[in-house]
mmCIF file of C-alpha atoms in Angstrom:
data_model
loop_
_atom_site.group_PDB
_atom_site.id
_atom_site.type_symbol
_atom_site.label_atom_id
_atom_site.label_comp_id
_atom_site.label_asym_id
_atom_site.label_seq_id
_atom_site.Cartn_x
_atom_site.Cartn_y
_atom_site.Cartn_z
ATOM 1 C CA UNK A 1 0.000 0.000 0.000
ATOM 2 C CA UNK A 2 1.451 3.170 -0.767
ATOM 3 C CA UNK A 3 1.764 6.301 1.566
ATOM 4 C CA UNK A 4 -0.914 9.041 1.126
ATOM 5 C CA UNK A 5 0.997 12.445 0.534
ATOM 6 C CA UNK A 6 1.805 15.059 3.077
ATOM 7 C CA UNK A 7 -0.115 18.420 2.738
ATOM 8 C CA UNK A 8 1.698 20.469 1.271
ATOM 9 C CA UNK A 9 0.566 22.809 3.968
ATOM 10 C CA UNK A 10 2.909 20.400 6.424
ATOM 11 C CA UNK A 11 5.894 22.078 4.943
ATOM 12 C CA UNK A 12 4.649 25.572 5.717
ATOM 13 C CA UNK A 13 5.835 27.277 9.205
ATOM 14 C CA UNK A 14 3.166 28.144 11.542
ATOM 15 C CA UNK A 15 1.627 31.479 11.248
ATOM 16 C CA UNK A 16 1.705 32.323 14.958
ATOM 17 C CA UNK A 17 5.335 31.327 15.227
ATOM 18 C CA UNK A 18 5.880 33.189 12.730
ATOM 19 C CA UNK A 19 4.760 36.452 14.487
ATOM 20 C CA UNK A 20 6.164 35.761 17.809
ATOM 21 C CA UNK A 21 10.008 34.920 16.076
ATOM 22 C CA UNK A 22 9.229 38.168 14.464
ATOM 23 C CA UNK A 23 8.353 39.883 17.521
ATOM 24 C CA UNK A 24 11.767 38.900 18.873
ATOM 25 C CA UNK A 25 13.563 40.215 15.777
ATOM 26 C CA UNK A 26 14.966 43.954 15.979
ATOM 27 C CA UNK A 27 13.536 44.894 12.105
ATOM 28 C CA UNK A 28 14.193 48.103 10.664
ATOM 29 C CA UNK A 29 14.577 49.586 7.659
ATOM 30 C CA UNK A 30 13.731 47.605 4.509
ATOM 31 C CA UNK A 31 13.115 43.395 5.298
ATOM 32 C CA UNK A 32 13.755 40.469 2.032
ATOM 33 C CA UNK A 33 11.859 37.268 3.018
ATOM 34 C CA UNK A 34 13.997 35.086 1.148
ATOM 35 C CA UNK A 35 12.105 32.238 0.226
ATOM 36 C CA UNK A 36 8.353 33.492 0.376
ATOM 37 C CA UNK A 37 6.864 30.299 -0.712
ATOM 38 C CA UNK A 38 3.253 29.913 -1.767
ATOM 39 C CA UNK A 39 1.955 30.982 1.792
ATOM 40 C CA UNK A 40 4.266 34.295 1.875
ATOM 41 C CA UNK A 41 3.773 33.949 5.544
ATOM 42 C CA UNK A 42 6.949 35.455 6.887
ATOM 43 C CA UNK A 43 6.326 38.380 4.032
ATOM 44 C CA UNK A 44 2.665 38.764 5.212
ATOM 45 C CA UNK A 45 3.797 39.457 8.864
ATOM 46 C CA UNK A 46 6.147 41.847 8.239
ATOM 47 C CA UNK A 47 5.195 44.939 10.425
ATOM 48 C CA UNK A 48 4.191 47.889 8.664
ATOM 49 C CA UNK A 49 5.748 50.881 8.135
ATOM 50 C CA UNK A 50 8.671 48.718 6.873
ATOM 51 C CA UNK A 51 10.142 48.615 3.348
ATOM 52 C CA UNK A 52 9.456 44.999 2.304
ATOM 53 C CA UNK A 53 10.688 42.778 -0.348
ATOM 54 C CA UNK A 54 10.123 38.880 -1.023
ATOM 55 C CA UNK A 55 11.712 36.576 -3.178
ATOM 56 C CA UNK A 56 10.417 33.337 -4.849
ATOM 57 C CA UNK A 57 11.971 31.088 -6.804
ATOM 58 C CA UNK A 58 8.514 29.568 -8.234
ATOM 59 C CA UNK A 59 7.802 32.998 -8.639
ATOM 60 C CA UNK A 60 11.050 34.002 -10.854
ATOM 61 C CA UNK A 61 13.240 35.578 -8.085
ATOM 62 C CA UNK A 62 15.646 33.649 -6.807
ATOM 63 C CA UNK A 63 17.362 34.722 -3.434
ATOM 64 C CA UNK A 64 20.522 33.598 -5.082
ATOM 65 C CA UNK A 65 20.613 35.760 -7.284
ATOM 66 C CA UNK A 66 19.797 38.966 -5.399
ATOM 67 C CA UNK A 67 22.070 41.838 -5.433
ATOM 68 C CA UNK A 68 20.050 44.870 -4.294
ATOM 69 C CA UNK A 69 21.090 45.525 -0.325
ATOM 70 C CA UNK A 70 18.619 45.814 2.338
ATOM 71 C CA UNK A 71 18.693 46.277 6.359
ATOM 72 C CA UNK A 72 17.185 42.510 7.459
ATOM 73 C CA UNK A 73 16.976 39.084 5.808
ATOM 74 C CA UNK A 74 14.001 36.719 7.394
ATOM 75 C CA UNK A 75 12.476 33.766 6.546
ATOM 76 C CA UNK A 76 13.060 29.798 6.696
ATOM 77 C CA UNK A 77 15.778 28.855 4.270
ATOM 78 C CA UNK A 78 14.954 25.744 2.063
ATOM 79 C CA UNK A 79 16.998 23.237 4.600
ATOM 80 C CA UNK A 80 19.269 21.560 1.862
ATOM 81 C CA UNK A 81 20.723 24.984 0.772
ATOM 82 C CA UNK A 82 20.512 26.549 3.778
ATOM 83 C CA UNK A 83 24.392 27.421 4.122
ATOM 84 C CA UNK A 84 24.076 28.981 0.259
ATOM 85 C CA UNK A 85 21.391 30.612 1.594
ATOM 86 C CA UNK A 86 23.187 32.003 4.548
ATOM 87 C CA UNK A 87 26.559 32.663 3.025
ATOM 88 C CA UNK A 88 24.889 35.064 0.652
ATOM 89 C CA UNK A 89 22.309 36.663 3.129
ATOM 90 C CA UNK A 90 25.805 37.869 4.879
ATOM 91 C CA UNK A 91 26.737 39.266 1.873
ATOM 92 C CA UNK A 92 23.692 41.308 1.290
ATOM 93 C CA UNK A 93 22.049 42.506 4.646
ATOM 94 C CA UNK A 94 23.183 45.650 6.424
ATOM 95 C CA UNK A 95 21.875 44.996 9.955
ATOM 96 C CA UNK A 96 20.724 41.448 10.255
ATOM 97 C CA UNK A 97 19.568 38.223 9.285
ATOM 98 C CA UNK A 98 16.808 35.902 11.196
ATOM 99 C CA UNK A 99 16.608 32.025 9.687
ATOM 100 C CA UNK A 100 14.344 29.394 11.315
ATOM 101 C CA UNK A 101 16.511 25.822 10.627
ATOM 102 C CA UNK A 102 16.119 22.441 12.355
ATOM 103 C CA UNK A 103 18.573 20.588 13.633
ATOM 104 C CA UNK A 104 20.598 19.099 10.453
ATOM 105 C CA UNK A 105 20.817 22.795 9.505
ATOM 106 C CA UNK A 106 21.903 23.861 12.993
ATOM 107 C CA UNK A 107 25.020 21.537 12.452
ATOM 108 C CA UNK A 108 25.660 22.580 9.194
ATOM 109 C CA UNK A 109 25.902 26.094 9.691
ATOM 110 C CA UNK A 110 27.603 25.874 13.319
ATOM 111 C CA UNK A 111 31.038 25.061 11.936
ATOM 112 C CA UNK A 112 34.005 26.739 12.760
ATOM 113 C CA UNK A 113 35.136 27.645 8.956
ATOM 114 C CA UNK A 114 31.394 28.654 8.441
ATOM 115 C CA UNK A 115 31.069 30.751 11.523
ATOM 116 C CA UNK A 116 34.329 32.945 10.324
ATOM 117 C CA UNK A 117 32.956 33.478 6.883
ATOM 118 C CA UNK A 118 29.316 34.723 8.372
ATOM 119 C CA UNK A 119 32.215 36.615 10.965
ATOM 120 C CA UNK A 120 34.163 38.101 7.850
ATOM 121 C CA UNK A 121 31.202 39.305 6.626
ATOM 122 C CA UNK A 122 30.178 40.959 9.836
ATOM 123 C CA UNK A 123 27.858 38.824 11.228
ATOM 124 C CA UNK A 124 27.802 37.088 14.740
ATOM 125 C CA UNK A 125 24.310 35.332 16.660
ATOM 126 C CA UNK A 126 23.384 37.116 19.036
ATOM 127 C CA UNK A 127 20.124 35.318 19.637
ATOM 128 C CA UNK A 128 18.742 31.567 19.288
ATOM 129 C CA UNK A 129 15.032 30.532 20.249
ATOM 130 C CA UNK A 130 14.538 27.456 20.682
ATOM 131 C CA UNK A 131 10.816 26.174 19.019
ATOM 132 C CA UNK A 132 8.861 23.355 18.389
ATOM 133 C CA UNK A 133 5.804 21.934 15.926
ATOM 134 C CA UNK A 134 3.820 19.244 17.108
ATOM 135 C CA UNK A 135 3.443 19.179 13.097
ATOM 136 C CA UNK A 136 7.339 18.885 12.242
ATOM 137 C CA UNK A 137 10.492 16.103 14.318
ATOM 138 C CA UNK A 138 12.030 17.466 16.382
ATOM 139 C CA UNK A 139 12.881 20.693 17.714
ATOM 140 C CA UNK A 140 13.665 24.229 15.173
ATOM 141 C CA UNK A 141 15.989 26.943 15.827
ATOM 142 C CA UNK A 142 15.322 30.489 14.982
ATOM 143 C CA UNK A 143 19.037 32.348 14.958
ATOM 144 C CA UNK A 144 19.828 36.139 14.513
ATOM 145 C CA UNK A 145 22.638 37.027 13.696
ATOM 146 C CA UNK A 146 23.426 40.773 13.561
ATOM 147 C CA UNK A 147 26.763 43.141 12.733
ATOM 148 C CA UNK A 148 27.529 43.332 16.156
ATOM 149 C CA UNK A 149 29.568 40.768 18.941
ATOM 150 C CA UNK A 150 27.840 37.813 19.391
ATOM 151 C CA UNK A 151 27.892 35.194 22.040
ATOM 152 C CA UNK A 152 29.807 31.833 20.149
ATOM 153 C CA UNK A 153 33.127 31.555 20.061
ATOM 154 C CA UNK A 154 34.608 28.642 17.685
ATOM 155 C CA UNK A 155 37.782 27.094 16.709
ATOM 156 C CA UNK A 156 39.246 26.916 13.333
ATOM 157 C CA UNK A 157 42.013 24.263 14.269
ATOM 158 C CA UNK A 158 41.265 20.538 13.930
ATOM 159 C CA UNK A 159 42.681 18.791 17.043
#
């Protein structure tokens, strides 16, 4: 017997965590959601009064390939390009950048060599909120990282 389909709603992040992960997030200036997908709900709940931009890739803009600067990147990175996704967020916000991952992600982007590039690029967590969905496994981590000192320290030698 073959396995009915997830609901394509299953992949979509909860609308109220959305707002309170937003609530915790110092946004100013003009906000990308980089990866709006067909809900737009991090783009939706972007407070107003902010300069707001979304990208798509099922809509023609890909993140990747986004060059204009702006103060905050948000959003929930697709998971299996989520350091791509990271690496170029660093090279394109001005204040800060705010990614809900899970756990494979959280390893992936915690390494040392990693952590200096986001560093070189002027970017350092400051924050990590720990969440959960009864919907999703395990638990998700929502990290900011901003241009300012943040609270990891890391090791680039290999003992």
């Amino acid at each position: 017997m073959k396995d009915k389909p997830k609901d394509i709603t299953f992949h979509y992040t909860n609308e109220q965590m959305v707002k309170d992960l937003i609530a915790i997030t110092p946004l100013s200036g003009s906000v990308l959601d980089a990866g709006s997908g067909k809900n737009k709900v991090w783009f939706k709940n972007i407070p107003n009064g902010l300069e707001k931009y979304e990208c798509e890739i099922e809509d023609g803009v890909d993140f990747l390939e986004w060059n204009k600067k702006v103060d905050w990147i948000i959003g929930n990175p697709p998971y299996h390009i989520g350091w791509q996704f990271t690496e170029k967020a660093s090279q394109v916000a001005q204040i800060g950048i705010a990614w809900l991952i899970n756990n494979t992600e959280m390893n992936s982007l915690l390494t040392p060599r990693r952590l200096q590039i986001v560093s070189d690029n002027g970017f350092e967590i400051t924050n990590i909120k720990v969440v959960a969905d009864k919907r999703w496994f395990g638990r998700y981590y929502y990290l900011i990282f901003e241009k300012k000192k943040g609270f990891i320290s890391w090791e680039r030698k290999t003992y």
